[in-house]
Structures are given as structure tokens and as C-alpha cells.
Short mmCIF file of C-alpha atoms in Angstrom, two decimals:
data_model
loop_
_atom_site.label_atom_id
_atom_site.label_comp_id
_atom_site.label_asym_id
_atom_site.label_seq_id
_atom_site.Cartn_x
_atom_site.Cartn_y
_atom_site.Cartn_z
CA MET A 1 71.11 51.62 78.65
CA ARG A 2 70.53 55.31 79.06
CA LEU A 3 71.15 56.91 82.44
CA LEU A 4 71.39 60.37 83.92
CA VAL A 5 74.77 60.67 85.68
CA ASN A 6 75.26 63.99 87.48
CA GLY A 7 72.60 65.50 85.26
CA THR A 8 74.24 64.37 82.01
CA GLU A 9 72.75 61.64 79.83
CA ARG A 10 75.16 58.72 79.39
CA GLN A 11 75.09 55.35 77.65
CA LEU A 12 76.43 52.46 79.71
CA PRO A 13 76.48 48.78 78.69
CA ALA A 14 73.85 46.45 80.13
CA GLY A 15 75.04 44.92 83.39
CA SER A 16 76.86 48.09 84.48
CA THR A 17 77.05 48.79 88.19
CA VAL A 18 77.23 51.90 90.35
CA ARG A 19 81.01 51.51 90.32
CA ASP A 20 80.95 51.83 86.52
CA ALA A 21 78.88 55.00 86.79
CA VAL A 22 81.48 56.47 89.16
CA ALA A 23 84.22 55.65 86.65
CA ALA A 24 82.13 57.18 83.84
CA THR A 25 82.37 60.58 85.56
CA GLY A 26 86.15 60.39 85.40
CA ALA A 27 86.49 59.85 89.15
CA ASP A 28 88.63 57.00 90.44
CA PRO A 29 86.22 54.50 92.05
CA ASP A 30 88.87 53.71 94.65
CA GLU A 31 89.27 57.36 95.67
CA ARG A 32 88.06 57.98 99.23
CA GLY A 33 85.64 60.77 100.04
CA VAL A 34 83.20 60.05 97.23
CA ALA A 35 79.47 59.43 97.75
CA VAL A 36 76.84 58.05 95.39
CA ALA A 37 73.07 58.31 95.30
CA LEU A 38 70.99 56.13 93.00
CA ASP A 39 67.53 57.62 92.52
CA ASP A 40 68.00 59.62 95.73
CA ALA A 41 69.04 56.62 97.85
CA VAL A 42 72.61 56.61 99.14
CA VAL A 43 74.57 53.56 98.00
CA PRO A 44 77.39 52.68 100.41
CA ARG A 45 80.79 52.20 98.81
CA SER A 46 80.80 48.54 99.85
CA ALA A 47 77.77 47.97 97.59
CA TRP A 48 78.92 49.89 94.49
CA ALA A 49 80.26 46.86 92.62
CA GLN A 50 77.16 44.78 93.35
CA THR A 51 74.49 47.40 92.70
CA ALA A 52 73.17 47.05 89.16
CA LEU A 53 72.09 50.10 87.20
CA TYR A 54 68.94 50.20 85.14
CA GLU A 55 67.36 52.15 82.29
CA ALA A 56 66.66 55.81 83.16
CA ALA A 57 68.34 55.60 86.57
CA ARG A 58 69.52 58.88 88.06
CA VAL A 59 72.99 58.67 89.58
CA GLU A 60 74.71 61.40 91.58
CA VAL A 61 78.46 61.13 92.20
CA LEU A 62 79.80 63.65 94.70
CA ARG A 63 83.03 64.57 96.43
CA ALA A 64 84.40 67.15 98.84
CA THR A 65 84.79 70.68 97.63
CA ALA A 66 85.66 73.94 99.33
CA GLY A 67 82.75 75.15 101.41
CA GLY A 68 81.52 76.43 104.72
CA MET B 1 100.13 71.76 119.52
CA SER B 2 98.82 72.03 123.07
CA LYS B 3 97.66 75.28 124.59
CA SER B 4 98.36 76.51 128.09
CA TYR B 5 95.25 78.27 129.27
CA GLY B 6 94.79 78.66 133.00
CA ARG B 7 96.04 76.02 135.39
CA ARG B 8 97.34 72.83 133.92
CA ARG B 9 98.67 69.58 135.18
CA ALA B 10 101.69 67.92 133.62
CA GLY B 11 100.93 66.34 130.25
CA GLU B 12 97.38 67.60 130.11
CA VAL B 13 95.69 70.22 127.97
CA SER B 14 93.94 72.22 130.69
CA ASP B 15 91.32 73.91 128.55
CA PRO B 16 90.36 71.71 125.62
CA LEU B 17 87.26 72.22 123.53
CA ILE B 18 85.05 69.16 123.94
CA ILE B 19 82.28 68.48 121.45
CA ALA B 20 80.19 65.34 121.83
CA GLY B 21 82.94 63.83 123.97
CA SER B 22 85.70 64.53 121.43
CA VAL B 23 88.64 66.63 122.58
CA LEU B 24 89.75 69.31 120.14
CA ARG B 25 93.08 71.05 120.57
CA SER B 26 92.10 74.21 118.73
CA ARG B 27 89.25 76.62 119.31
CA LEU B 28 89.52 77.88 115.75
CA LEU B 29 87.60 75.85 113.19
CA LEU B 30 88.54 76.38 109.57
CA GLY B 31 86.03 76.63 106.77
CA SER B 32 87.49 75.61 103.42
CA GLY B 33 85.07 77.88 101.53
CA GLY B 34 86.69 80.36 99.17
CA PHE B 35 89.98 78.53 98.73
CA HIS B 36 90.80 77.93 95.08
CA HIS B 37 94.34 76.60 95.42
CA LEU B 38 95.18 73.55 97.49
CA ASP B 39 98.64 74.78 98.43
CA ARG B 40 97.25 78.04 99.84
CA PHE B 41 94.63 76.05 101.72
CA GLU B 42 97.21 73.70 103.20
CA ALA B 43 99.41 76.60 104.35
CA ALA B 44 96.39 78.27 105.97
CA LEU B 45 95.33 75.01 107.63
CA ALA B 46 98.77 74.58 109.17
CA ALA B 47 98.85 78.20 110.36
CA SER B 48 95.32 77.99 111.79
CA GLY B 49 96.06 74.94 113.95
CA ALA B 50 92.46 73.84 113.30
CA ASP B 51 91.39 70.28 114.10
CA LEU B 52 88.10 70.54 112.21
CA VAL B 53 87.64 71.74 108.63
CA THR B 54 84.30 72.18 106.93
CA VAL B 55 83.78 70.90 103.39
CA ALA B 56 80.82 70.81 101.04
CA LEU B 57 79.72 67.98 98.75
CA ARG B 58 79.31 68.68 95.05
CA ARG B 59 79.14 66.71 91.81
CA VAL B 60 82.64 65.47 90.96
CA GLU B 61 82.75 67.58 87.78
CA HIS B 62 82.44 70.66 90.01
CA ALA B 63 84.81 69.46 92.74
CA PRO B 64 88.44 69.35 91.61
CA GLY B 65 89.49 66.71 94.14
CA GLY B 66 92.36 66.52 96.58
CA LEU B 67 90.72 68.58 99.34
CA TYR B 68 89.74 65.61 101.50
CA GLU B 69 93.26 64.19 101.26
CA ALA B 70 94.77 67.62 102.03
CA ILE B 71 92.72 67.91 105.20
CA GLN B 72 93.83 64.48 106.34
CA ARG B 73 97.46 65.25 105.49
CA GLY B 74 97.11 68.33 107.68
CA GLY B 75 96.06 66.18 110.62
CA ALA B 76 92.55 67.65 110.76
CA ARG B 77 89.10 66.07 110.60
CA VAL B 78 86.45 66.79 108.03
CA LEU B 79 83.24 68.50 109.13
CA PRO B 80 80.85 68.14 106.18
CA ASN B 81 78.26 70.85 105.72
CA THR B 82 74.88 71.02 104.05
CA ALA B 83 75.53 74.32 102.30
CA GLY B 84 73.09 75.05 99.51
CA CYS B 85 70.19 73.23 101.16
CA TYR B 86 66.94 75.16 101.51
CA THR B 87 64.73 72.50 103.10
CA ALA B 88 65.08 69.95 105.89
CA ARG B 89 64.58 67.22 103.29
CA GLU B 90 67.53 68.41 101.18
CA ALA B 91 69.73 68.80 104.26
CA VAL B 92 68.93 65.31 105.54
CA HIS B 93 69.68 63.81 102.11
CA THR B 94 73.00 65.69 101.94
CA ALA B 95 73.83 64.50 105.46
CA HIS B 96 73.35 60.90 104.36
CA LEU B 97 75.67 61.46 101.40
CA ALA B 98 78.26 63.14 103.61
CA ARG B 99 78.21 60.27 106.06
CA ALA B 100 78.79 57.83 103.21
CA ALA B 101 81.58 59.92 101.68
CA PHE B 102 83.55 60.83 104.79
CA GLU B 103 82.66 58.09 107.28
CA THR B 104 81.76 60.64 109.93
CA ASP B 105 78.53 61.32 111.81
CA TRP B 106 79.56 64.93 112.39
CA LEU B 107 77.70 67.52 110.43
CA LYS B 108 77.59 71.29 110.13
CA LEU B 109 73.89 71.66 109.49
CA GLU B 110 72.92 74.59 107.28
CA VAL B 111 69.39 75.16 106.06
CA ILE B 112 69.22 78.47 104.27
CA GLY B 113 66.04 80.49 104.04
CA ASP B 114 66.98 83.37 101.77
CA ARG B 115 69.34 83.56 98.81
CA ARG B 116 70.32 87.20 99.26
CA THR B 117 71.22 87.14 102.94
CA LEU B 118 71.87 83.37 103.29
CA LEU B 119 70.21 83.60 106.70
CA PRO B 120 69.11 80.29 108.24
CA ASP B 121 65.51 79.07 107.97
CA ALA B 122 64.76 78.51 111.66
CA VAL B 123 61.76 76.24 111.07
CA GLU B 124 63.46 73.92 108.60
CA LEU B 125 66.69 73.99 110.61
CA LEU B 126 65.04 72.75 113.79
CA ARG B 127 63.12 70.10 111.85
CA ALA B 128 66.30 68.82 110.19
CA ALA B 129 68.24 68.92 113.49
CA ARG B 130 65.66 66.74 115.24
CA GLU B 131 65.62 64.23 112.42
CA LEU B 132 69.41 63.99 112.15
CA VAL B 133 69.96 63.72 115.90
CA ALA B 134 67.46 60.85 115.93
CA GLU B 135 69.55 59.17 113.23
CA GLY B 136 72.68 59.43 115.36
CA PHE B 137 74.37 62.42 113.72
CA VAL B 138 76.50 64.82 115.76
CA VAL B 139 74.76 67.99 114.66
CA LEU B 140 76.38 71.44 114.73
CA PRO B 141 73.73 73.82 113.40
CA TYR B 142 74.47 77.18 111.79
CA THR B 143 71.80 79.43 113.27
CA THR B 144 70.79 83.01 113.93
CA ASP B 145 71.87 84.89 117.07
CA ASP B 146 68.50 84.05 118.67
CA PRO B 147 68.86 82.66 122.21
CA VAL B 148 65.43 81.01 122.11
CA LEU B 149 66.26 79.10 118.93
CA ALA B 150 69.69 78.25 120.37
CA ARG B 151 67.97 76.68 123.36
CA ARG B 152 65.56 74.80 121.11
CA LEU B 153 68.49 73.40 119.14
CA GLU B 154 70.21 72.27 122.34
CA GLU B 155 66.97 70.64 123.49
CA ALA B 156 66.78 68.88 120.13
CA GLY B 157 70.10 67.23 120.98
CA CYS B 158 72.55 69.30 118.94
CA ALA B 159 76.18 68.86 120.04
CA ALA B 160 76.94 72.57 119.68
CA VAL B 161 75.16 75.71 118.53
CA MET B 162 76.72 78.00 115.92
CA PRO B 163 75.15 81.47 115.78
CA LEU B 164 76.18 83.90 113.07
CA GLY B 165 77.95 87.16 113.80
CA SER B 166 76.69 88.62 110.51
CA PRO B 167 75.80 87.19 107.08
CA ILE B 168 78.05 84.54 105.53
CA GLY B 169 81.05 86.02 103.76
CA SER B 170 80.10 89.60 104.68
CA GLY B 171 83.05 90.23 106.99
CA LEU B 172 80.81 92.56 109.00
CA GLY B 173 81.92 91.06 112.30
CA ILE B 174 79.52 90.62 115.21
CA ARG B 175 76.62 93.01 114.57
CA ASN B 176 74.73 92.04 117.71
CA PRO B 177 77.17 91.23 120.51
CA HIS B 178 74.32 91.26 123.00
CA GLY B 179 72.56 88.48 121.06
CA ILE B 180 75.69 86.34 121.15
CA ALA B 181 76.04 86.95 124.90
CA LEU B 182 72.39 85.91 125.37
CA CYS B 183 72.99 82.76 123.30
CA ARG B 184 75.91 82.02 125.64
CA GLU B 185 73.58 82.19 128.60
CA ALA B 186 70.92 80.13 126.84
CA VAL B 187 72.90 76.94 126.17
CA THR B 188 75.40 74.72 127.95
CA VAL B 189 76.69 72.95 124.81
CA PRO B 190 79.64 74.58 123.05
CA LEU B 191 78.78 77.87 121.37
CA ILE B 192 80.70 78.48 118.15
CA LEU B 193 80.61 81.84 116.40
CA ASP B 194 80.01 81.05 112.74
CA ALA B 195 79.89 83.50 109.85
CA GLY B 196 80.71 87.18 109.64
CA ILE B 197 84.27 87.19 110.98
CA GLY B 198 86.24 89.82 109.07
CA THR B 199 89.47 90.10 110.99
CA ALA B 200 91.25 89.15 114.20
CA SER B 201 89.43 91.56 116.52
CA ASP B 202 86.08 89.98 115.55
CA ALA B 203 87.35 86.57 116.60
CA ALA B 204 88.72 87.91 119.88
CA LEU B 205 85.38 89.61 120.60
CA ALA B 206 83.51 86.36 119.99
CA MET B 207 85.63 84.60 122.57
CA GLU B 208 85.34 87.49 125.04
CA LEU B 209 81.57 87.23 124.71
CA GLY B 210 81.84 83.65 125.93
CA CYS B 211 81.91 81.65 122.72
CA ASP B 212 83.80 78.38 123.01
CA ALA B 213 85.19 78.54 119.48
CA VAL B 214 85.13 80.45 116.21
CA LEU B 215 84.63 79.15 112.69
CA ALA B 216 86.20 81.23 109.93
CA ALA B 217 86.35 80.61 106.20
CA THR B 218 86.10 83.70 104.01
CA ALA B 219 88.01 85.88 106.48
CA ILE B 220 90.99 83.62 105.84
CA SER B 221 90.54 82.39 102.28
CA ARG B 222 89.89 85.85 100.79
CA ALA B 223 92.48 87.71 102.85
CA ARG B 224 95.40 89.02 100.83
CA ASP B 225 97.63 86.62 102.77
CA PRO B 226 95.46 83.69 103.95
CA GLU B 227 98.27 81.99 105.84
CA ALA B 228 99.02 85.13 107.88
CA MET B 229 95.31 85.74 108.55
CA ALA B 230 94.91 82.14 109.71
CA ARG B 231 97.73 82.73 112.18
CA ALA B 232 96.19 86.04 113.29
CA LEU B 233 92.78 84.46 113.91
CA ARG B 234 94.37 81.62 115.84
CA GLN B 235 96.17 84.13 118.06
CA ALA B 236 93.00 86.22 118.44
CA VAL B 237 90.96 83.18 119.47
CA GLU B 238 93.59 82.22 122.02
CA ALA B 239 93.81 85.78 123.36
CA GLY B 240 90.05 86.17 123.52
CA ARG B 241 89.66 82.86 125.32
CA THR B 242 92.31 83.74 127.87
CA ALA B 243 90.76 87.18 128.41
CA SER B 244 87.34 85.59 128.84
CA LEU B 245 88.69 83.26 131.51
CA ALA B 246 90.69 86.08 133.13
CA GLY B 247 87.54 88.17 133.66
CA ARG B 248 87.38 91.68 132.29
CA ILE B 249 87.04 94.73 134.53
CA PRO B 250 83.63 96.38 134.81
CA ARG B 251 82.88 99.33 132.50
CA LEU B 252 82.68 102.60 134.46
CA HIS B 253 81.15 105.93 133.49
CA HIS B 254 83.99 107.99 134.94
CA ALA B 255 87.69 107.52 135.50
CA GLN B 256 89.05 105.47 138.35
CA ALA B 257 92.67 106.38 139.18
CA SER B 258 95.01 103.45 139.01
CA THR B 259 97.68 105.45 140.84
CA ALA B 260 97.22 106.29 144.54
CA ASP B 261 96.99 110.01 145.44
CA ALA B 262 98.50 109.42 148.88
CA GLY B 263 102.17 110.34 149.13
CA LEU B 264 102.25 112.77 146.22
CA ALA B 265 105.29 115.08 146.42
CA GLY B 266 104.61 118.47 148.04
CA ILE B 267 105.13 121.69 146.03
CA ALA B 268 104.80 125.37 147.00
CA GLY B 269 101.30 126.89 146.34
CA PRO B 270 100.18 128.44 143.01
#
């Protein structure tokens, strides 16, 4: 299926979860301090492995950077 | 490291900064903005003594990683910000992401109204503050040096109020000391001078004006020697706080001799 992960179009196999989308960005899904939004709704880390992705979903994967 | 302001009883920090019931050892908050090398950041964090460090959230491709771990290694807590948000809706969404990422309800709320000056949008800021307080966030809003807005933010339930000294990253210091003093009178929650600090004297002035703490990022990260500037700001904040508690002398128009005239040695006339 086709998804938009951090603004970039990506192909992920059917049945992929939010955790797979995190891994697709190159981030370690077990790294702390990472947040995910699926179509603008925050997905808590505890639900990453159970939350299925779907065609045309927009996923944002974020972490801490210097700021403020 | 504990401080020794004023009177203290054994084993007790006599003058801690308390925000939303949390005791902070340092009155200098560190912004991580402008640091490009983790080792320089870590050295500055250690020198600053800060307990709270602001961070932003960005897409992982734009965030090199390691900052969150570095802050925790340094014994400090993360204070996520909503930098880059221009509406209450964006700020609230970013707050939700920050809570999920860092497992903290604390938030430096920024809602910017103008790209050139990066000044806060008062209307959107207050709207976002109300919404986030209702959701249980500990909200520390970056605001203008407007005492009326400061009071509104306190009434909205903000845990502190953070007026700017001058625009973010400008290093122009405190352009309106009177406004900061009025903000001090307007609120009872901690008042934290945020934005505009250029050097140590600015931080000392903020504390002398009655601020409870100072947040500095660019002043440290873009200094030629960030570690030394972090130490200087820490010392300035401590000195300013102590001076504020000590009570400055009134300003007089003319001189007032500090040496008594009585008893001056006699000398033969002109």
C-alpha cells in the first residue's frame, strides 16, 4: 500500500503497522522520545504494533531536536 | 548542586524555584536551540546547572537524535516547546505529540504571530493555554511583556508566565524593563524571562526586576564559548536573585555621602 510518511511517499506491505512506518524512516522503534501521528491523531507507543496502516494514510514520525 | 540564598536550615534548599509543585534547583533554564553538536550542548548543560531544557519536535529526518538521551544523562528534564506553531490548533496538536514522545505534561507554549519578529500571537496563545490547561498540561507560555496578558494567562491556569525581553535570538536584552517589572506585579505564578538575553548582565537585570528565573538558548549556544557563557549566565542569575532579595538602594538625584563629615581633621585656613 502507498502511504505518506513524513511527507514522503512510501510503499509498505499490506498488514504493516505504525511500528513498521517508524522503522521505515530509519528510526529505531524502541528509541524513546519518538512520537507518531496517524492522520493527525497521536498514536501512543503502546499501540504502535497493533495499529494497522491503510492505503493513503499520512504518518508523522517525530523526535526531539534542538529548539527553544 | 544546592544554592545558599538567604537563610537556610540544615539540609534544605532555602530558595528553590517551585513550578506547579515541582522543586527546581536552578533558576536558569536552558534552551537547546542553536546547538549543533551534542558534546558542546552537554558541556553547556553541565555548566548551566539547569534542571529544565527546552526541546522542539521535528520529523526524524530533520532531528539527528541523541538530544533527549543527552538531557537525561545530564540529569535534567525535558521541557517540550511548540516552536513553529502559528495557531492554537497547531500548538495543541504539537502538545499532544510532545506528551506522547516525552511522557511529560509540561509544555513551553509558543504560538507565533509574525515570521519576521517571532512575536507571540496573544489571541491564539490565550486560546491554546486555556485548552491545554483543561487537558491537564502544565503550561508555561512564551508571551509579550504585557502585564494584562500575563494576568490573563495566570487566570487561565498557566503554571508560570514567560515574557520576552526582546525578540527571540536577537540578543537585544530587556528592551522594556518597566514592562517586566509590571508583569512581576501582575502575577503570583513564577515569572520567567524568556527570549532576548544576550549576555550575563541581561540575566542579572531580569532577576533584579523580580523574575523568578531566566530561560536562555541562543545567548549560550551561539556564544564563542557556550560552556563559559552557560557558567556566566548561571552566576548572573544567582547574583541577580540574591541582589533582588537583598533589596537595592533607592536611586537619588544627587550624591549622598557615605562617609561622615563629623571629625574631619582640622587644617589652617586657605
